Short mmCIF file of C-alpha atoms in Angstrom, two decimals:
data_model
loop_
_atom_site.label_atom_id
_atom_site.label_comp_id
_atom_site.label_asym_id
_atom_site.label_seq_id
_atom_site.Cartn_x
_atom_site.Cartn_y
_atom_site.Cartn_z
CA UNK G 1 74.93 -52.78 -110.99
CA UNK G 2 76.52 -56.04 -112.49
CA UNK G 3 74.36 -58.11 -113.55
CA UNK G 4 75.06 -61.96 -115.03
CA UNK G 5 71.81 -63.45 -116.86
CA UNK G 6 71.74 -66.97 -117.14
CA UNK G 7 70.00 -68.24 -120.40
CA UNK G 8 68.67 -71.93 -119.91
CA UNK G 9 67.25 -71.79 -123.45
CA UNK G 10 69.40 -70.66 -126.42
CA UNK G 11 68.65 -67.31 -127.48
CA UNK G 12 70.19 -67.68 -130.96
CA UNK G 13 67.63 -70.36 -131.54
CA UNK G 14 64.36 -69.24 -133.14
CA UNK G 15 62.30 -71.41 -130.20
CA UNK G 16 60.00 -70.10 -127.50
CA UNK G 17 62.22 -70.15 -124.97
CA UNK G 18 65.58 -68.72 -127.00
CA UNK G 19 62.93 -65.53 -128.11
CA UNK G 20 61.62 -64.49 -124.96
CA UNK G 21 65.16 -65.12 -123.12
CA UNK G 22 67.13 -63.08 -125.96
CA UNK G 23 64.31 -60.12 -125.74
CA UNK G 24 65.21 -60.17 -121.76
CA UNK G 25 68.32 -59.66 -122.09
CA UNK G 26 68.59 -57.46 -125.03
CA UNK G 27 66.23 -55.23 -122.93
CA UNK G 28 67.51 -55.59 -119.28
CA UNK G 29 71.16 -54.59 -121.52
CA UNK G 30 69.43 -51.69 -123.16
CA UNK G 31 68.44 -50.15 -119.44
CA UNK G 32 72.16 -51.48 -118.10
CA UNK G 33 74.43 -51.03 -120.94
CA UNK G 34 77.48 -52.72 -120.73
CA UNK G 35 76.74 -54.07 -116.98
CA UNK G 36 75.05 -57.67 -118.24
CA UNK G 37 77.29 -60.83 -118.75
CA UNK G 38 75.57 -63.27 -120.78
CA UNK G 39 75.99 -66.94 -119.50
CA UNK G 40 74.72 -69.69 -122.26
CA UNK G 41 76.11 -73.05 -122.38
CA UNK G 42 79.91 -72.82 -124.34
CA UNK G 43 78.12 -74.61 -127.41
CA UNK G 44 76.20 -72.40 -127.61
CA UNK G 45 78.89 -69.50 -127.08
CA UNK G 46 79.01 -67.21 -130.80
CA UNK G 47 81.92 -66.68 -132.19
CA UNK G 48 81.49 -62.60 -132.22
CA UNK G 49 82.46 -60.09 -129.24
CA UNK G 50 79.03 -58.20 -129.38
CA UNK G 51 78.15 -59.32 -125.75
CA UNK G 52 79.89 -60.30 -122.63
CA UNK G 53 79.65 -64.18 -122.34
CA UNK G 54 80.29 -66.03 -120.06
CA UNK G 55 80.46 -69.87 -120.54
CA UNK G 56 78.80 -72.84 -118.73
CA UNK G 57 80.83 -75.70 -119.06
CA UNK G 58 79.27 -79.20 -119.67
CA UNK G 59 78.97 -81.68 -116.69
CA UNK G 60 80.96 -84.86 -116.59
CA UNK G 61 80.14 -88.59 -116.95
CA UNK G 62 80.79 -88.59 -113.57
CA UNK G 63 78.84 -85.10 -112.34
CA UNK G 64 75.70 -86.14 -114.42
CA UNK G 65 75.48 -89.81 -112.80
CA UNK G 66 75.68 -88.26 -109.61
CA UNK G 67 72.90 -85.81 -110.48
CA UNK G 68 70.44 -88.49 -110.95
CA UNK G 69 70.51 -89.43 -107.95
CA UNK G 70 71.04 -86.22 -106.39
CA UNK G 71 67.92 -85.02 -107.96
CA UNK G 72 70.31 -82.58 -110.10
CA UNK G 73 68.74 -82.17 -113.47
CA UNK G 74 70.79 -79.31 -114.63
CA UNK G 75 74.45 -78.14 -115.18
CA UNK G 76 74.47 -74.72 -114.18
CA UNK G 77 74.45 -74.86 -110.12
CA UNK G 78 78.61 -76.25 -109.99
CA UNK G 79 79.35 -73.98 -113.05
CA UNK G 80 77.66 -70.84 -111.58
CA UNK G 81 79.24 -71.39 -108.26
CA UNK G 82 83.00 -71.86 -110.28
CA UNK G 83 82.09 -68.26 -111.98
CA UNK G 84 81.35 -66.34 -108.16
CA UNK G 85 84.24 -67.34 -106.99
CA UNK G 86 86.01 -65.56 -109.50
CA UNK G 87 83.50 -62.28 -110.55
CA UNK G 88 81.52 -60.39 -108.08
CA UNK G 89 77.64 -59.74 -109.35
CA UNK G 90 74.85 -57.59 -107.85
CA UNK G 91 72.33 -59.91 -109.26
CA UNK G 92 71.84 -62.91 -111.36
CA UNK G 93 68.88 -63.40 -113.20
CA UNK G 94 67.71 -66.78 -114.20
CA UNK G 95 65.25 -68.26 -116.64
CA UNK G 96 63.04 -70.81 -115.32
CA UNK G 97 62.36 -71.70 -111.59
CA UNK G 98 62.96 -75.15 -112.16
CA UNK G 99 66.94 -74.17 -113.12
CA UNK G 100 67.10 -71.74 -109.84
CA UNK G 101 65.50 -73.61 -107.26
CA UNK G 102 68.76 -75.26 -106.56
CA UNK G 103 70.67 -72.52 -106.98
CA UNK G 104 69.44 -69.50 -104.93
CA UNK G 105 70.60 -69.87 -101.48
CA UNK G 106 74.17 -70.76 -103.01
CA UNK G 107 73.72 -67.40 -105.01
CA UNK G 108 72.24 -65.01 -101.77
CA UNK G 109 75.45 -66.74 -99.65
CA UNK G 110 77.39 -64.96 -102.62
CA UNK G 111 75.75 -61.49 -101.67
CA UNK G 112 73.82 -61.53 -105.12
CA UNK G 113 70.27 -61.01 -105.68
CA UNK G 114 67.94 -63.34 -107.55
CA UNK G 115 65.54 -62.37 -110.09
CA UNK G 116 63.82 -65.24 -112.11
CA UNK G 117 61.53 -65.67 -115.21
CA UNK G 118 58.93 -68.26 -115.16
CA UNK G 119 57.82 -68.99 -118.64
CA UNK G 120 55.15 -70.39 -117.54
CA UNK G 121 54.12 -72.88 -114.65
CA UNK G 122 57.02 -75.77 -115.35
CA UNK G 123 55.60 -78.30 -113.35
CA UNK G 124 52.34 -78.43 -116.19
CA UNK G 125 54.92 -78.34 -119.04
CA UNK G 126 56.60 -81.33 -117.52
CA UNK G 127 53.42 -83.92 -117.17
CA UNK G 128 52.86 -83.49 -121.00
CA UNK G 129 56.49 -83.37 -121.88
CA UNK G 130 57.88 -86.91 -120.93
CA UNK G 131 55.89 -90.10 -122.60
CA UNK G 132 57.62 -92.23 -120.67
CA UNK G 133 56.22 -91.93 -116.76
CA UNK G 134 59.10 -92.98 -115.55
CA UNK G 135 60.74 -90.30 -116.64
CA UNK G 136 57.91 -87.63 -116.43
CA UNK G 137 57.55 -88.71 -112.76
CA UNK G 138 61.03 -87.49 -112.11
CA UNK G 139 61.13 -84.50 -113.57
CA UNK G 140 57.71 -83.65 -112.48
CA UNK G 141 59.40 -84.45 -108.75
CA UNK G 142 62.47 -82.40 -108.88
CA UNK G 143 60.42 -79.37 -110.85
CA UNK G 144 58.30 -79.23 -108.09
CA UNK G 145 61.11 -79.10 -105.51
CA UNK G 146 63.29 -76.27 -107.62
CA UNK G 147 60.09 -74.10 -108.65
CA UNK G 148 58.33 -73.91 -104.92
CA UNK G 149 61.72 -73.16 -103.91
CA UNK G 150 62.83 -70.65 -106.54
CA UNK G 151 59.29 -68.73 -105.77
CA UNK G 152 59.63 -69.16 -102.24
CA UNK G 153 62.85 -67.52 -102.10
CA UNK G 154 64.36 -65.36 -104.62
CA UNK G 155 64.10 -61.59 -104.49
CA UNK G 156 61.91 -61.20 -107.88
CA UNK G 157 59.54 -63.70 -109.71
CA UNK G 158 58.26 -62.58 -112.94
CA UNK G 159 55.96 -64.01 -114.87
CA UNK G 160 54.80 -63.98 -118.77
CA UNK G 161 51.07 -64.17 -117.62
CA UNK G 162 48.48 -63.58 -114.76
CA UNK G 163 47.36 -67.02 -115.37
CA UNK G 164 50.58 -68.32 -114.35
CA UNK G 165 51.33 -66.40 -111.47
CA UNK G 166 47.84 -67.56 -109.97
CA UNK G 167 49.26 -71.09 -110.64
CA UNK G 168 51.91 -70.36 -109.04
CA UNK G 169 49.86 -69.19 -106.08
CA UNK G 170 47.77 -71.78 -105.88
CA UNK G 171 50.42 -74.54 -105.91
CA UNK G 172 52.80 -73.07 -103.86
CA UNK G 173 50.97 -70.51 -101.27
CA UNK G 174 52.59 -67.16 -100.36
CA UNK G 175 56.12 -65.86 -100.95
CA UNK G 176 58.30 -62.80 -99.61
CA UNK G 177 59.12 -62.43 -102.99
CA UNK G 178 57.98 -59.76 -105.30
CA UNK G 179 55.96 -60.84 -107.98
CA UNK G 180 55.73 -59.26 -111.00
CA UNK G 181 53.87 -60.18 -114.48
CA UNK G 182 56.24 -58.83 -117.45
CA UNK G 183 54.76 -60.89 -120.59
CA UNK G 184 56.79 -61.05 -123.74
CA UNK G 185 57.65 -58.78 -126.52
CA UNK G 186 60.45 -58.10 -129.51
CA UNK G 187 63.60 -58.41 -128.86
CA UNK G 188 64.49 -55.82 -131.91
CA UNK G 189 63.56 -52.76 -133.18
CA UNK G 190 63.86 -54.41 -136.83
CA UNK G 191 60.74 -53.12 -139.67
CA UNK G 192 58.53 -55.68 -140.50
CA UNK G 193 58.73 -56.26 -144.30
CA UNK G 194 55.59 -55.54 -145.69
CA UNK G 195 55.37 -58.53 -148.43
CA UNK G 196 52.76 -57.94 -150.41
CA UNK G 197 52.55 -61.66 -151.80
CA UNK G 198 48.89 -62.94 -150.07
CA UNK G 199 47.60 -65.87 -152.26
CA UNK G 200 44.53 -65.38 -154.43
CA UNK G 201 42.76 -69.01 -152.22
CA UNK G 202 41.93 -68.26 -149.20
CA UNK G 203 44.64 -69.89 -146.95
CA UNK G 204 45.28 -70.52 -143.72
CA UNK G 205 48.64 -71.09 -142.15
CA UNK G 206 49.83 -72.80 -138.83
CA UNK G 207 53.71 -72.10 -137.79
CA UNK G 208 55.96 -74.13 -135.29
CA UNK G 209 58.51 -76.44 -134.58
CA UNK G 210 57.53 -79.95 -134.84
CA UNK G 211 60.60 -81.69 -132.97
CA UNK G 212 58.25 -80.25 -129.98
CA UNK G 213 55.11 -82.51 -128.39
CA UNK G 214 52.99 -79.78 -128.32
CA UNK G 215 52.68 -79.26 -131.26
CA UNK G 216 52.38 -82.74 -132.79
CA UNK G 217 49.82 -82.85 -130.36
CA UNK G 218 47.95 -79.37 -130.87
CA UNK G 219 48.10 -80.63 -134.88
CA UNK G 220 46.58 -83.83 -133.83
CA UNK G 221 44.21 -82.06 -131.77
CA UNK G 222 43.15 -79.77 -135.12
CA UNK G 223 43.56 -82.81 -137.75
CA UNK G 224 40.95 -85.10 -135.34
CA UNK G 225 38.58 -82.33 -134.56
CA UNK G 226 38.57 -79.20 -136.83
CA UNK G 227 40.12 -80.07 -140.02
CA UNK G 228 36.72 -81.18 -141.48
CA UNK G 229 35.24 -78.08 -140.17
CA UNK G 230 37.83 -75.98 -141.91
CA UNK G 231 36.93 -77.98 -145.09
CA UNK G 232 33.37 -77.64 -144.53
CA UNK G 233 33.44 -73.97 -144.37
CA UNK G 234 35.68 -72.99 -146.83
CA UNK G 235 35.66 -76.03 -149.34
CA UNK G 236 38.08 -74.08 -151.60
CA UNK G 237 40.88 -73.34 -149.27
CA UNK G 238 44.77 -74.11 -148.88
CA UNK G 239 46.27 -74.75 -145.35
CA UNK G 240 49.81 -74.29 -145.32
CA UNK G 241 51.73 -75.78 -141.99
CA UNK G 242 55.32 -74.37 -141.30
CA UNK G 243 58.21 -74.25 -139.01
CA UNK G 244 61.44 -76.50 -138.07
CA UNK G 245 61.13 -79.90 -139.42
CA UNK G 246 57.91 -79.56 -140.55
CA UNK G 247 57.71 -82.05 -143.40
CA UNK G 248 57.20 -84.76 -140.00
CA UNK G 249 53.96 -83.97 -140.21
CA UNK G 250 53.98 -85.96 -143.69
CA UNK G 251 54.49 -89.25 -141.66
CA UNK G 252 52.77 -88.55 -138.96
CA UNK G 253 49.81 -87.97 -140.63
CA UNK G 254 49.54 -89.11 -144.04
CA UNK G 255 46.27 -87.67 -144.80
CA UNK G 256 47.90 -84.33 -145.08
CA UNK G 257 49.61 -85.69 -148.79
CA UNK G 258 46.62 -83.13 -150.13
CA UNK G 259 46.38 -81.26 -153.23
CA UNK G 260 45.12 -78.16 -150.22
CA UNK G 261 48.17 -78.72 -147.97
CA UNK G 262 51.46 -77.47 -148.69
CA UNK G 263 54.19 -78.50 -145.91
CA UNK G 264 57.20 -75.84 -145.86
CA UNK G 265 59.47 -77.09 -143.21
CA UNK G 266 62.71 -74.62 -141.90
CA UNK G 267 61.81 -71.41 -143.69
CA UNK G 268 64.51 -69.19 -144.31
CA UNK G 269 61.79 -66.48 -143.58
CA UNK G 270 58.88 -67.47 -141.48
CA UNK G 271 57.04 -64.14 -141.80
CA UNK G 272 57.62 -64.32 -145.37
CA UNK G 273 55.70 -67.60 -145.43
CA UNK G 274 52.90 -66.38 -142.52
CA UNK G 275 51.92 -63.36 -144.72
CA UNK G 276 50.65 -65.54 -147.52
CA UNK G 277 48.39 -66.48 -145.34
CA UNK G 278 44.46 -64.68 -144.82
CA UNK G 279 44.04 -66.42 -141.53
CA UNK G 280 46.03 -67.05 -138.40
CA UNK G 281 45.76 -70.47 -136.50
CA UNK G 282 47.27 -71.84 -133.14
CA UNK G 283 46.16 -75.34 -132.43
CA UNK G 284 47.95 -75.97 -129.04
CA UNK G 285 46.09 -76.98 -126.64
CA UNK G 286 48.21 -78.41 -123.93
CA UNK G 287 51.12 -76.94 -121.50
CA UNK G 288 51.27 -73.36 -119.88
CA UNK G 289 52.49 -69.92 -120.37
CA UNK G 290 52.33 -67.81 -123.67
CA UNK G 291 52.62 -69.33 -126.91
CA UNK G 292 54.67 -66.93 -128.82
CA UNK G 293 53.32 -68.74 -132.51
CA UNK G 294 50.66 -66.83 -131.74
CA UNK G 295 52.63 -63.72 -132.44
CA UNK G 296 53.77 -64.94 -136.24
CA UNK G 297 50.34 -64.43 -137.27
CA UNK G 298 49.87 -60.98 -135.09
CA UNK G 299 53.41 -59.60 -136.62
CA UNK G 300 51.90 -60.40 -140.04
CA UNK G 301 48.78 -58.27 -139.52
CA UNK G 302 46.55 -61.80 -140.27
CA UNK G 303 43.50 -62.44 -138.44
CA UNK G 304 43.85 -65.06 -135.54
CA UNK G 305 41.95 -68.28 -134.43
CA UNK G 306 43.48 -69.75 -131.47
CA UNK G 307 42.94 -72.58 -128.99
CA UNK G 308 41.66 -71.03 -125.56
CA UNK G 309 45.46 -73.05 -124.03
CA UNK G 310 46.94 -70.62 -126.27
CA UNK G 311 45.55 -67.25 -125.78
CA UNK G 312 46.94 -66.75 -122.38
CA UNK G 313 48.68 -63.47 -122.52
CA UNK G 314 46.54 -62.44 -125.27
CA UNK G 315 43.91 -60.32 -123.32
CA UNK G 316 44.87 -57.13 -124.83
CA UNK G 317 43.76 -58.94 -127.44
CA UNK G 318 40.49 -60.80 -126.92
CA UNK G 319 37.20 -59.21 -128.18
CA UNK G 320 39.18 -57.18 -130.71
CA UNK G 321 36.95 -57.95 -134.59
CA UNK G 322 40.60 -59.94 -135.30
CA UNK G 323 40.78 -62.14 -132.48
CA UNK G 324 39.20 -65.39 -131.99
CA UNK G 325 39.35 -68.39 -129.08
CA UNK G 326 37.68 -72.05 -129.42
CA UNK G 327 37.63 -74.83 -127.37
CA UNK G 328 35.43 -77.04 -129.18
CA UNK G 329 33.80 -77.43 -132.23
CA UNK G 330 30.82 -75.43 -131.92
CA UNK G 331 33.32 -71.82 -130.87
CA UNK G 332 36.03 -73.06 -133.79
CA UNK G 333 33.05 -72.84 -136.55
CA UNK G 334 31.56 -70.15 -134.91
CA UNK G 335 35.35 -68.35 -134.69
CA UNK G 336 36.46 -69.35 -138.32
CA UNK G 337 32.89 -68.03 -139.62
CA UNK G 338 33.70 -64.96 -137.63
CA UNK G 339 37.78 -64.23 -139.08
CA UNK G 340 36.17 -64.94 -142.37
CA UNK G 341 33.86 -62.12 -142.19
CA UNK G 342 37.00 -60.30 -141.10
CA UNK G 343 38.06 -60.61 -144.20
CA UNK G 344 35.61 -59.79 -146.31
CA UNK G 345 35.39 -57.29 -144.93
CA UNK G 346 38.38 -55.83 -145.32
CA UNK G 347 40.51 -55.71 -141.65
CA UNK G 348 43.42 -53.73 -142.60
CA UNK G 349 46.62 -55.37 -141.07
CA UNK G 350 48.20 -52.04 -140.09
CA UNK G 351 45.58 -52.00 -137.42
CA UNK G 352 46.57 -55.49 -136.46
CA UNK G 353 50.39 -54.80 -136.71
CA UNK G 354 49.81 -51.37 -134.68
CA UNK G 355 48.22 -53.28 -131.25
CA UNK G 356 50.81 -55.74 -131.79
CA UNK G 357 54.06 -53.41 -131.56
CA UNK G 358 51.72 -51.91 -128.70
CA UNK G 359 52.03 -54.84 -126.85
CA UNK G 360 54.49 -57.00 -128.05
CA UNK G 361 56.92 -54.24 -129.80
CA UNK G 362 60.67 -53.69 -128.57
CA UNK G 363 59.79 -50.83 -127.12
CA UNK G 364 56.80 -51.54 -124.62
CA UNK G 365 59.39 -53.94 -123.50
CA UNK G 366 62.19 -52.01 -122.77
CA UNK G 367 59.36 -49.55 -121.16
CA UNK G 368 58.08 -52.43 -119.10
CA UNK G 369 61.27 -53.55 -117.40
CA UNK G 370 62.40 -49.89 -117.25
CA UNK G 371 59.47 -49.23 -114.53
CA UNK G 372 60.20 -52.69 -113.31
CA UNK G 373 63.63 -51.65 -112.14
CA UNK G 374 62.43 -48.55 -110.33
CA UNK G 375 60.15 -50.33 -108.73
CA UNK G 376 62.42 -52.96 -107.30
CA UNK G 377 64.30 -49.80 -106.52
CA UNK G 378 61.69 -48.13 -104.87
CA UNK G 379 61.23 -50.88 -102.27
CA UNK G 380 64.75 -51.20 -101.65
CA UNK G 381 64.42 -55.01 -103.36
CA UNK G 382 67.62 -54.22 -106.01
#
């Protein structure tokens, strides 16, 4: 079966997006070896031969004009359509519903089949993504159109949670389509390095990339609300905050100029920085699907205190003596006193690190998408 996977988000990138997609595909090429062309945009093209890319040229001055007021807010439809009449595929899987909405009857004309990933329910992400509502009413319009039709009618629609297929559900009604919930895991089989380096102050540590708005505003969210609580609790702690260009945060909040903050922004090694840490926390508390920050502090065998936004696709998860959700002040004391005890009392992180390669390992992906494909197979869908 040839199969061309189309990756919307970089997978070279450490972001979200460029994780999950990369762990797809490194998987899906695991079960298929050497059957899976790679299409990325030619930027974003490496200069190596370990895959088989294929490259999605840029749009023109011209193309993109004409897509605003076509309602086209992509490149890949013209490009994708350029590559079938050239190679033959069996299928052509997609990330994001919002990409293949407008390109799925185009691709079953072609004879190929249509599998897509939803990383989580788009048309949410949008309405918090866009300040300006001119702009968020746009791309709230057209995600709507692609997604319903993306769920409506390709062959497979997988999701990364439960939560998000119900969305989907609920929005958009019934499909033909066979739905399937797949969640996220490693893309590698690569040994964590056990770093042995955990500060003598109790710290806590928050990871991600602040060029994204959710989360400035899942900081916000914790620097308003919980911050004082943190303080309050543990009056001789450090809070460490970490990811791409993290020293923002400086400006955006000058408060955090504090002799208990330290600000590392584009680690060389994230987990490196994460393990430092005693405690785990996820602030976000806005947009759908998984957060996959969650997983730095998992990975690192640290405790974990997470916004209830952000433990979708944590349920393996929830009730376990390391696992904590809040949505207010009252469950973040009550959660923080709780990881705290966790502590104390001594939660060995090789328990932590074994449910996490459970779930989230290279493996139990591979595994997953392995009885996926038979499946599919089963019902005569692939």
């Amino acid at each position: 079966m040839k199969i061309l996977f189309i990756a919307t988000a970089n997978p070279f990138v450490r972001s979200g997006g460029g994780i999950a997609n990369y762990a797809y595909f490194k998987a899906i090429s695991a079960i298929y070896p050497n059957q899976v062309d790679l299409a990325l945009p030619f930027e974003e093209v490496p200069n190596n031969n370990d895959n088989n890319y294929v490259a999605i040229r840029t749009r023109t001055k011209f193309e993109k004009c004409m897509g605003i007021f076509k309602g086209s807010i992509h490149r890949y439809k013209d490009a994708v359509s350029e590559i079938l009449s050239s190679q033959k595929y069996d299928l052509c899987i997609i990330n994001g519903g919002h990409y293949a909405g407008d390109m799925v009857d185009m691709l079953h004309k072609n004879g190929c089949k249509v599998m897509v990933f939803n990383h989580n329910f788009e048309r949410e992400f949008q309405t918090t993504a866009y300040p300006n509502p001119l702009m968020r009413y746009y791309y709230v319009v057209n995600t709507i159109r692609n997604e319903k039709n993306s769920y409506k009618k390709a062959d497979v629609n997988c999701f990364i949670t439960e939560e998000d297929l119900q969305l989907f559900k609920s929005a958009y009604g019934d499909t033909c389509s066979s739905c399937h919930v797949v969640g996220v895991f490693e893309p590698s089989f690569e040994t964590i390095v056990d770093y042995q380096n955990k500060n003598k102050t109790f710290t806590v540590v928050i990871s991600g990339s602040v060029n994204a708005d959710q989360t400035v505003d899942g900081i916000r969210d914790f620097h308003d609300n919980y911050w004082d609580i943190l303080k309050a609790v543990v009056p001789d702690y450090k809070l460490i905050f970490t990811g791409r260009n993290a020293d923002r945060l400086y400006s955006i909040f000058p408060d955090f100029k504090d002799e208990h903050i330290e600000i590392i922004p584009n680690p060389d090694d994230i987990n490196e920085i994460v393990s430092r840490a005693h405690l785990y926390i996820c602030p976000i508390n806005v947009g759908g699907g998984l957060k996959l920050r969650v997983m730095d502090g998992l990975k690192m065998g640290l405790p974990v205190l997470t916004h209830k936004v952000s433990a979708r696709g944590y349920e393996p998860f929830v009730g376990k003596d390391y696992f904590a959700v809040y949505d207010d002040k009252e469950s973040f004391e009550k959660g923080l006193e709780r990881m705290i005890q966790a502590v104390n009392n001594g939660i060995e992180d090789r328990h932590v690190k074994a449910d996490y390669q459970n779930v989230f390992g290279a493996q139990s992906g591979i595994d997953r998408f392995k009885a996926l494909f038979e499946v599919l197979k089963l019902k005569h869908i692939l």
